[in-house]
PDB file of C-alpha atoms in Angstrom:
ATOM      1  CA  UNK A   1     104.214 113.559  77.721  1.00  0.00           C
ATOM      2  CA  UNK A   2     102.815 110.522  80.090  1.00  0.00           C
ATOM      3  CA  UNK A   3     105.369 108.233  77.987  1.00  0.00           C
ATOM      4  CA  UNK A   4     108.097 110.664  78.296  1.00  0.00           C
ATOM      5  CA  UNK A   5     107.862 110.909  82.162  1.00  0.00           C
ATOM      6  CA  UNK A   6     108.139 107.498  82.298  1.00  0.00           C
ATOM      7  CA  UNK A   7     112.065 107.028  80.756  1.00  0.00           C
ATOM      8  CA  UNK A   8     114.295 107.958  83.644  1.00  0.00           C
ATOM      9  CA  UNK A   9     116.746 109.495  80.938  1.00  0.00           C
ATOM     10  CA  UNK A  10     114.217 111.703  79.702  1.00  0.00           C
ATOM     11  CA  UNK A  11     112.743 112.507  82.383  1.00  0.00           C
ATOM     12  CA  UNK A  12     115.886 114.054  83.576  1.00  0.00           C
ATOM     13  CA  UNK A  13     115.395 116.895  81.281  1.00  0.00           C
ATOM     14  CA  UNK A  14     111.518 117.299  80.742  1.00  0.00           C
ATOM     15  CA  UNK A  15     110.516 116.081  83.672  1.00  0.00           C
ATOM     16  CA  UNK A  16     112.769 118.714  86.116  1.00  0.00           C
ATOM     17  CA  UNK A  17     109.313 120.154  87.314  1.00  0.00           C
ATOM     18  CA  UNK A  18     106.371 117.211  86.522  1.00  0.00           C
ATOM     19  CA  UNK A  19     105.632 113.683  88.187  1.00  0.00           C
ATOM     20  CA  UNK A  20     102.588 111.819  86.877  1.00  0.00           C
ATOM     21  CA  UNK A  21      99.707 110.482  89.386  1.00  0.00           C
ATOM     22  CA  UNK A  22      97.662 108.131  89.097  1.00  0.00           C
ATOM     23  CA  UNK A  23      94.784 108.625  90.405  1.00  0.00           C
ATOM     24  CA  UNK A  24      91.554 106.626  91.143  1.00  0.00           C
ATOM     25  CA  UNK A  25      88.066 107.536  90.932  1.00  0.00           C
ATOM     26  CA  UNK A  26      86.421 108.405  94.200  1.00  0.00           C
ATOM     27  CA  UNK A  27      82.917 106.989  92.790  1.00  0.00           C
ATOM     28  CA  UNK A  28      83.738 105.262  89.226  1.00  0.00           C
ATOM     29  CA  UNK A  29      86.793 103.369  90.160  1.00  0.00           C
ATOM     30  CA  UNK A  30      88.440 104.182  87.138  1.00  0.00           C
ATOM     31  CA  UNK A  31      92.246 104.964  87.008  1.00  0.00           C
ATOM     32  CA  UNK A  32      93.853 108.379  85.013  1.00  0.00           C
ATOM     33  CA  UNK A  33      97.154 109.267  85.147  1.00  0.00           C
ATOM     34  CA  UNK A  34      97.690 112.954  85.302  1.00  0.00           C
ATOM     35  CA  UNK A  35     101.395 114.531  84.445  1.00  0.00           C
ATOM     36  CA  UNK A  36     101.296 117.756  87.007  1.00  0.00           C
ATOM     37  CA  UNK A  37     103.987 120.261  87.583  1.00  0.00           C
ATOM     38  CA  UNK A  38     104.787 120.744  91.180  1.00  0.00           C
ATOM     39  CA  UNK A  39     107.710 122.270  93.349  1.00  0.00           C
ATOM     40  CA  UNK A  40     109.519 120.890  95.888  1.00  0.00           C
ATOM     41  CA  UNK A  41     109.044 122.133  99.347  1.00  0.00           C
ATOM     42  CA  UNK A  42     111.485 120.871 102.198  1.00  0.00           C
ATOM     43  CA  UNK A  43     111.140 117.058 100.865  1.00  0.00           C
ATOM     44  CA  UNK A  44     107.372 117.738  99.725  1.00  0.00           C
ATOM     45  CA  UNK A  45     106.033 117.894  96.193  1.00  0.00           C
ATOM     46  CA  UNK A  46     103.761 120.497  96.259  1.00  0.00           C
ATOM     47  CA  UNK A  47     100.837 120.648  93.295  1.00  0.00           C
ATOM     48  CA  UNK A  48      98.167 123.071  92.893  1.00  0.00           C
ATOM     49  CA  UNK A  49      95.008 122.862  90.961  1.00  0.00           C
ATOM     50  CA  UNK A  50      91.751 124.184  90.059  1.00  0.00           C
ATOM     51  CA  UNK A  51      90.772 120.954  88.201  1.00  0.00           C
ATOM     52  CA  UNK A  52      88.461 118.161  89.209  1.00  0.00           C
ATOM     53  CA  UNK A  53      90.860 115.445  88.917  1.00  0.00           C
ATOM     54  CA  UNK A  54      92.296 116.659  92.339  1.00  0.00           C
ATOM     55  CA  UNK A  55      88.946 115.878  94.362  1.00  0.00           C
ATOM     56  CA  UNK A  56      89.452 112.253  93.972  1.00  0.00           C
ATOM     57  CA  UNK A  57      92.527 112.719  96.226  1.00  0.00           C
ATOM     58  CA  UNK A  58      91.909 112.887  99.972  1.00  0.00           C
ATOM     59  CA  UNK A  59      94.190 113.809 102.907  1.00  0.00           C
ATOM     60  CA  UNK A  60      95.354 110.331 104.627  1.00  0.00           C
ATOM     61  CA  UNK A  61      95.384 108.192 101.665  1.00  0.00           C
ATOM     62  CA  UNK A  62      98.717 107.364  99.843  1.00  0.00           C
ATOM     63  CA  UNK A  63      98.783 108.037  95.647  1.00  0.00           C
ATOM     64  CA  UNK A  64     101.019 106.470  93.436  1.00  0.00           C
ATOM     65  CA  UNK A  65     103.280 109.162  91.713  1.00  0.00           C
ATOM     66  CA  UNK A  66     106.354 108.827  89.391  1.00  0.00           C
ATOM     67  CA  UNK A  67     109.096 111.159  90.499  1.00  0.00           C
ATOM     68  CA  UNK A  68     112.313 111.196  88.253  1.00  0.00           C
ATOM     69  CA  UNK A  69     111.251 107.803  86.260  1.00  0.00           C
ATOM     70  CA  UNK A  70     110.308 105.878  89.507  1.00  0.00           C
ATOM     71  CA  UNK A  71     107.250 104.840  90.628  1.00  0.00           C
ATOM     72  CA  UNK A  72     106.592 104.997  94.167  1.00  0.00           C
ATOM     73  CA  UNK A  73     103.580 105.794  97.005  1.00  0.00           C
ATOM     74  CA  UNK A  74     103.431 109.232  98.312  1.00  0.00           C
ATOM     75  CA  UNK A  75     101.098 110.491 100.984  1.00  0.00           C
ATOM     76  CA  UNK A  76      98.540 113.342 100.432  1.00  0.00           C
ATOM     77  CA  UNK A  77      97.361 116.244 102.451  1.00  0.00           C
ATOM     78  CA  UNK A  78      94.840 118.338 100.232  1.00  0.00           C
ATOM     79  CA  UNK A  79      94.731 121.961 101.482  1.00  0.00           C
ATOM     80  CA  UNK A  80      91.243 123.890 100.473  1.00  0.00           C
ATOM     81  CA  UNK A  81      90.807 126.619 103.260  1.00  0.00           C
ATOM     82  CA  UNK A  82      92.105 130.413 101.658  1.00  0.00           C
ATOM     83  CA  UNK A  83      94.967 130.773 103.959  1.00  0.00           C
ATOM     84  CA  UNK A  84      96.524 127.399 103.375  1.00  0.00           C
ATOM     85  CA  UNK A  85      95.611 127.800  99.872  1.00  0.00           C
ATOM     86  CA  UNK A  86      96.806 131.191  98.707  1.00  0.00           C
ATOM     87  CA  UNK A  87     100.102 129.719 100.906  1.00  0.00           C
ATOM     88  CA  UNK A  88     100.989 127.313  98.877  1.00  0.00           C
ATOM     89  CA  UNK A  89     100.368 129.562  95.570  1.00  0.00           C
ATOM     90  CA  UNK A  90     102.092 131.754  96.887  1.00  0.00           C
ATOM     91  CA  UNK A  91     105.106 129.464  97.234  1.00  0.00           C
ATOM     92  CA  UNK A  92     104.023 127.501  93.705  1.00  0.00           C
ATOM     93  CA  UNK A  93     104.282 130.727  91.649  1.00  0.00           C
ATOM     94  CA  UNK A  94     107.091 132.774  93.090  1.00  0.00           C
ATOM     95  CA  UNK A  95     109.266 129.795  92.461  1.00  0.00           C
ATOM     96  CA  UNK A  96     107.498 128.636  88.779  1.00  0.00           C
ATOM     97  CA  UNK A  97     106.323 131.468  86.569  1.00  0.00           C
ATOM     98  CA  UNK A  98     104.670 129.286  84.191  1.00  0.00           C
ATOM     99  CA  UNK A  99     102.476 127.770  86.834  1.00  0.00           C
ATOM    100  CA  UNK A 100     101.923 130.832  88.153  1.00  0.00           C
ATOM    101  CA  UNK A 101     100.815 132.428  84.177  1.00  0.00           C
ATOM    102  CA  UNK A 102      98.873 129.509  83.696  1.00  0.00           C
ATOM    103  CA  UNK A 103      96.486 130.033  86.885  1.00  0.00           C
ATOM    104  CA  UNK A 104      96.460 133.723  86.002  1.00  0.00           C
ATOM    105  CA  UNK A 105      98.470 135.095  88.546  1.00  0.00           C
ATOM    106  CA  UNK A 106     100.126 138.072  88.007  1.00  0.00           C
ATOM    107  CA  UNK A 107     103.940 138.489  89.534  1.00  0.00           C
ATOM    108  CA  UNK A 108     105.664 141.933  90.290  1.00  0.00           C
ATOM    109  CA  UNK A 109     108.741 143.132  89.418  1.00  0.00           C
ATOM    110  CA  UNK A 110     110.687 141.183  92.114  1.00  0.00           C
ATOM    111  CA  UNK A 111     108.407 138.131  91.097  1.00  0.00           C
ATOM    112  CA  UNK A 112     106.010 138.052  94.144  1.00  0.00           C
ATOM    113  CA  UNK A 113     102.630 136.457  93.482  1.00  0.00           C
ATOM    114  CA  UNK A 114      99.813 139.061  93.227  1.00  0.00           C
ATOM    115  CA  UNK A 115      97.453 138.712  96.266  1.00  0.00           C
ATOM    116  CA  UNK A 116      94.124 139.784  94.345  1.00  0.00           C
ATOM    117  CA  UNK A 117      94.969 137.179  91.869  1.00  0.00           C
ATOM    118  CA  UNK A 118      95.519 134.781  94.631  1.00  0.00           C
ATOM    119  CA  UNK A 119      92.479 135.190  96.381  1.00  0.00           C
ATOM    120  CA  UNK A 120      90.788 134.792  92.789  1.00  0.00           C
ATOM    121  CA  UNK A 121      92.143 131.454  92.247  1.00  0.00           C
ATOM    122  CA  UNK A 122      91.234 130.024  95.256  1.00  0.00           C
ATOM    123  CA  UNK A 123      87.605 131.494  94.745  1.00  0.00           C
ATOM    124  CA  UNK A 124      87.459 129.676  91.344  1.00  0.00           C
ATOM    125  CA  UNK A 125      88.275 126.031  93.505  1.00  0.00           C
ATOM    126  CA  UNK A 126      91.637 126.403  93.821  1.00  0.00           C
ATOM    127  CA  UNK A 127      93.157 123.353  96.136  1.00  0.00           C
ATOM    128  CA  UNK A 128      96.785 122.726  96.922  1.00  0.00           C
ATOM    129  CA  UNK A 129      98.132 119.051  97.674  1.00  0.00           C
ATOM    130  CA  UNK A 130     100.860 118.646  99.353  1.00  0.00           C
ATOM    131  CA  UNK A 131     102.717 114.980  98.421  1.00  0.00           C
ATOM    132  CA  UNK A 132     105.459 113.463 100.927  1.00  0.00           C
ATOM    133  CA  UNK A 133     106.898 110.350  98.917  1.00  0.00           C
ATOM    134  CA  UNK A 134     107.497 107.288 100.529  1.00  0.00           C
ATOM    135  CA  UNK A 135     111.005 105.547 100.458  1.00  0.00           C
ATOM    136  CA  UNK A 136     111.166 103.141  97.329  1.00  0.00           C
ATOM    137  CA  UNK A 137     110.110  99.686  98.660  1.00  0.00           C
ATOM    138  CA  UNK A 138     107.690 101.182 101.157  1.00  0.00           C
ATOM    139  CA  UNK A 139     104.313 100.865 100.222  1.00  0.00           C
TER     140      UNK A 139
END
C-alpha cells in the first residue's frame, strides 16, 4: 500500500481517500510512515484515530504527508476533548462508511453517525487531527 501511494498514477485511483505520514517518534526518534484514510474538510485533511501512532503528533508542529503522489508539509491540530472529537467523527463517518464500520460506528438509514457509538469511540482514545497542507515549496 505505502509503495502504491507513492506513484502519482496510482495513487489516482487507490489513493482517492489515503495520504501517508510520516511520522517521528516523540521519545525514540524513530520515523514510520503510516497510510491513513482521511476526508477533506474545506481545504483540511481530516484523520481520525484510536491508535498510538497519532500521539506522536502535536498541535503546532508541521508533518510531512503525501497527498495525491506529492510529498509536502502540512500543519497539525490534534483534537482530544469529546465535543471536538465526536465532531469530527461525526463528519469522518457520514461522509466514509468504511471509516466509520471500521471504528464501530453504526449509521442510520439516512447515514448519520450513531451518537452512542460516538461517544464510545472517543472513550476508547479516540483523537481527530486535523491537517492543513502547505503549498508545495513551502516548508
Amino acid at each position: 500500500m505505502r509503495g502504491l501511494l507513492r506513484t502519482p498514477l496510482v495513487c489516482r485511483v487507490v489513493g482517492r481517500r489515503l495520504i501517508t505520514l510520516y511520522v517521528v517518534g516523540r521519545k525514540t526518534g524513530r520515523r514510520y510512515t503510516v497510510p491513513v484514510a482521511y476526508v477533506p474538510d474545506e481545504g483540511a485533511l481530516l484523520i481520525g484515530t484510536p491508535f498510538a501512532w497519532a500521539r506522536n503528533l502535536r498541535s503546532g508542529e508541521p508533518v510531512d504527508v503525501r497527498l495525491k503522489g506529492r510529498r509536502r508539509s502540512a500543519d497539525v491540530q490534534v483534537v482530544t476533548d469529546e465535543p471536538g472529537v465526536v465532531a469530527a467523527y461525526v463528519l469522518m463517518a457520514s461522509r466514509n462508511h468504511q471509516f466509520a464500520a471500521f471504528n464501530r460506528i453504526g449509521l442510520d438509514a439516512a447515514g448519520q453517525p450513531d451518537p452512542v457509538d460516538l461517544h464510545l469511540a472517543w472513550a476508547a482514545g479516540a483523537r481527530a487531527i486535523r491537517l492543513v497542507p502547505r503549498p508545495l515549496g513551502q516548508q
